[in-house]
């Protein structure tokens, strides 16, 4: 990635619609592009080899309205960095 590009890993504890958004600061005005949505509380990630590897937490179960015991492990998702955001592909890497 080039300078001036940020990734926002957004979790939505109560709504269940976590997102990964690219923030482009290179122009006169910042622009936002959603790479993926509908993720399970995306909290962090790393860019590697044309992919964004995203960590999905269980915050909704642990701290949100869906309170209770977390029964599944955290998940990793791989999102391809596309030429155009509409081509983003989300795949599961680990349960």
PDB file of C-alpha atoms in Angstrom:
ATOM      1  CA  UNK A   1       0.000   0.000   0.000  1.00  0.00           C
ATOM      2  CA  UNK A   2       1.114   3.525  -0.571  1.00  0.00           C
ATOM      3  CA  UNK A   3       1.520   6.384   1.851  1.00  0.00           C
ATOM      4  CA  UNK A   4      -1.709   8.135   2.759  1.00  0.00           C
ATOM      5  CA  UNK A   5      -3.825   4.956   2.825  1.00  0.00           C
ATOM      6  CA  UNK A   6      -5.369   3.796   6.112  1.00  0.00           C
ATOM      7  CA  UNK A   7      -7.547   0.822   6.960  1.00  0.00           C
ATOM      8  CA  UNK A   8     -10.375   1.120   9.494  1.00  0.00           C
ATOM      9  CA  UNK A   9     -11.493  -2.098  11.165  1.00  0.00           C
ATOM     10  CA  UNK A  10     -14.982  -1.359  12.436  1.00  0.00           C
ATOM     11  CA  UNK A  11     -16.864  -3.572  14.828  1.00  0.00           C
ATOM     12  CA  UNK A  12     -20.561  -3.213  15.444  1.00  0.00           C
ATOM     13  CA  UNK A  13     -21.099  -5.056  18.717  1.00  0.00           C
ATOM     14  CA  UNK A  14     -24.849  -4.565  18.850  1.00  0.00           C
ATOM     15  CA  UNK A  15     -25.624  -4.600  15.126  1.00  0.00           C
ATOM     16  CA  UNK A  16     -23.370  -7.391  13.865  1.00  0.00           C
ATOM     17  CA  UNK A  17     -22.187  -5.471  10.797  1.00  0.00           C
ATOM     18  CA  UNK A  18     -18.421  -5.186  11.126  1.00  0.00           C
ATOM     19  CA  UNK A  19     -16.618  -3.519   8.249  1.00  0.00           C
ATOM     20  CA  UNK A  20     -13.207  -2.934   6.718  1.00  0.00           C
ATOM     21  CA  UNK A  21     -12.935   0.506   5.146  1.00  0.00           C
ATOM     22  CA  UNK A  22     -10.076   2.089   3.201  1.00  0.00           C
ATOM     23  CA  UNK A  23      -9.468   5.747   4.021  1.00  0.00           C
ATOM     24  CA  UNK A  24      -7.549   7.474   1.221  1.00  0.00           C
ATOM     25  CA  UNK A  25      -5.877  10.694   2.367  1.00  0.00           C
ATOM     26  CA  UNK A  26      -3.908  11.350  -0.840  1.00  0.00           C
ATOM     27  CA  UNK A  27      -6.363  13.743  -2.471  1.00  0.00           C
ATOM     28  CA  UNK A  28      -7.630  17.156  -1.449  1.00  0.00           C
ATOM     29  CA  UNK A  29     -10.496  15.453   0.402  1.00  0.00           C
ATOM     30  CA  UNK A  30     -10.371  12.064   2.111  1.00  0.00           C
ATOM     31  CA  UNK A  31     -12.349   9.267   0.486  1.00  0.00           C
ATOM     32  CA  UNK A  32     -13.833   6.153   2.073  1.00  0.00           C
ATOM     33  CA  UNK A  33     -14.214   2.804   0.333  1.00  0.00           C
ATOM     34  CA  UNK A  34     -15.799  -0.223   2.026  1.00  0.00           C
ATOM     35  CA  UNK A  35     -13.815  -3.380   1.255  1.00  0.00           C
ATOM     36  CA  UNK A  36     -16.096  -5.759   3.160  1.00  0.00           C
ATOM     37  CA  UNK A  37     -19.082  -5.567   5.461  1.00  0.00           C
ATOM     38  CA  UNK A  38     -21.180  -8.041   7.413  1.00  0.00           C
ATOM     39  CA  UNK A  39     -18.114  -9.178   9.365  1.00  0.00           C
ATOM     40  CA  UNK A  40     -18.374 -10.451  12.944  1.00  0.00           C
ATOM     41  CA  UNK A  41     -16.893  -7.543  14.882  1.00  0.00           C
ATOM     42  CA  UNK A  42     -13.731  -6.880  12.877  1.00  0.00           C
ATOM     43  CA  UNK A  43     -11.128  -5.490  15.308  1.00  0.00           C
ATOM     44  CA  UNK A  44      -7.758  -5.490  13.564  1.00  0.00           C
ATOM     45  CA  UNK A  45      -5.866  -6.734  10.571  1.00  0.00           C
ATOM     46  CA  UNK A  46      -2.719  -6.742   8.531  1.00  0.00           C
ATOM     47  CA  UNK A  47      -1.985  -6.154   4.835  1.00  0.00           C
ATOM     48  CA  UNK A  48       0.121  -8.854   3.215  1.00  0.00           C
ATOM     49  CA  UNK A  49       0.644 -10.039  -0.363  1.00  0.00           C
ATOM     50  CA  UNK A  50      -2.394  -8.220  -1.792  1.00  0.00           C
ATOM     51  CA  UNK A  51      -4.677  -9.375   1.020  1.00  0.00           C
ATOM     52  CA  UNK A  52      -6.050  -7.870   4.208  1.00  0.00           C
ATOM     53  CA  UNK A  53      -6.140 -10.506   6.948  1.00  0.00           C
ATOM     54  CA  UNK A  54      -8.891  -9.465   9.395  1.00  0.00           C
ATOM     55  CA  UNK A  55      -9.403 -10.660  12.977  1.00  0.00           C
ATOM     56  CA  UNK A  56     -13.086 -11.101  13.857  1.00  0.00           C
ATOM     57  CA  UNK A  57     -13.720 -10.969  17.603  1.00  0.00           C
ATOM     58  CA  UNK A  58     -16.557 -12.246  19.733  1.00  0.00           C
ATOM     59  CA  UNK A  59     -17.252  -8.883  21.374  1.00  0.00           C
ATOM     60  CA  UNK A  60     -20.978  -9.166  20.656  1.00  0.00           C
ATOM     61  CA  UNK A  61     -21.138 -12.324  22.728  1.00  0.00           C
ATOM     62  CA  UNK A  62     -18.654 -11.270  25.395  1.00  0.00           C
ATOM     63  CA  UNK A  63     -19.792  -7.670  25.957  1.00  0.00           C
ATOM     64  CA  UNK A  64     -22.794  -6.828  23.757  1.00  0.00           C
ATOM     65  CA  UNK A  65     -26.496  -7.599  23.649  1.00  0.00           C
ATOM     66  CA  UNK A  66     -25.818 -11.230  22.671  1.00  0.00           C
ATOM     67  CA  UNK A  67     -24.132 -11.748  26.071  1.00  0.00           C
ATOM     68  CA  UNK A  68     -23.049 -15.202  27.116  1.00  0.00           C
ATOM     69  CA  UNK A  69     -20.222 -17.664  26.886  1.00  0.00           C
ATOM     70  CA  UNK A  70     -18.169 -17.511  23.705  1.00  0.00           C
ATOM     71  CA  UNK A  71     -18.348 -20.982  22.148  1.00  0.00           C
ATOM     72  CA  UNK A  72     -16.391 -20.507  18.928  1.00  0.00           C
ATOM     73  CA  UNK A  73     -12.805 -19.356  18.435  1.00  0.00           C
ATOM     74  CA  UNK A  74     -11.995 -16.052  16.910  1.00  0.00           C
ATOM     75  CA  UNK A  75     -11.955 -16.103  13.125  1.00  0.00           C
ATOM     76  CA  UNK A  76      -9.519 -14.793  10.541  1.00  0.00           C
ATOM     77  CA  UNK A  77     -10.823 -13.618   7.182  1.00  0.00           C
ATOM     78  CA  UNK A  78      -8.804 -12.825   4.097  1.00  0.00           C
ATOM     79  CA  UNK A  79      -9.996 -10.004   1.855  1.00  0.00           C
ATOM     80  CA  UNK A  80      -8.365  -9.588  -1.534  1.00  0.00           C
ATOM     81  CA  UNK A  81      -7.278  -6.032  -2.290  1.00  0.00           C
ATOM     82  CA  UNK A  82      -9.019  -5.454  -5.620  1.00  0.00           C
ATOM     83  CA  UNK A  83      -8.411  -2.918  -8.367  1.00  0.00           C
ATOM     84  CA  UNK A  84     -11.976  -1.752  -7.749  1.00  0.00           C
ATOM     85  CA  UNK A  85     -13.677  -2.073  -4.337  1.00  0.00           C
ATOM     86  CA  UNK A  86     -16.710  -3.854  -5.814  1.00  0.00           C
ATOM     87  CA  UNK A  87     -14.436  -6.828  -6.571  1.00  0.00           C
ATOM     88  CA  UNK A  88     -13.472  -7.464  -2.925  1.00  0.00           C
ATOM     89  CA  UNK A  89     -13.761 -11.125  -1.959  1.00  0.00           C
ATOM     90  CA  UNK A  90     -14.070 -12.264   1.650  1.00  0.00           C
ATOM     91  CA  UNK A  91     -12.911 -15.780   2.476  1.00  0.00           C
ATOM     92  CA  UNK A  92     -12.610 -17.620   5.763  1.00  0.00           C
ATOM     93  CA  UNK A  93      -9.077 -18.593   6.757  1.00  0.00           C
ATOM     94  CA  UNK A  94      -9.533 -20.194  10.177  1.00  0.00           C
ATOM     95  CA  UNK A  95     -12.521 -21.088  12.322  1.00  0.00           C
TER      96      UNK A  95
END
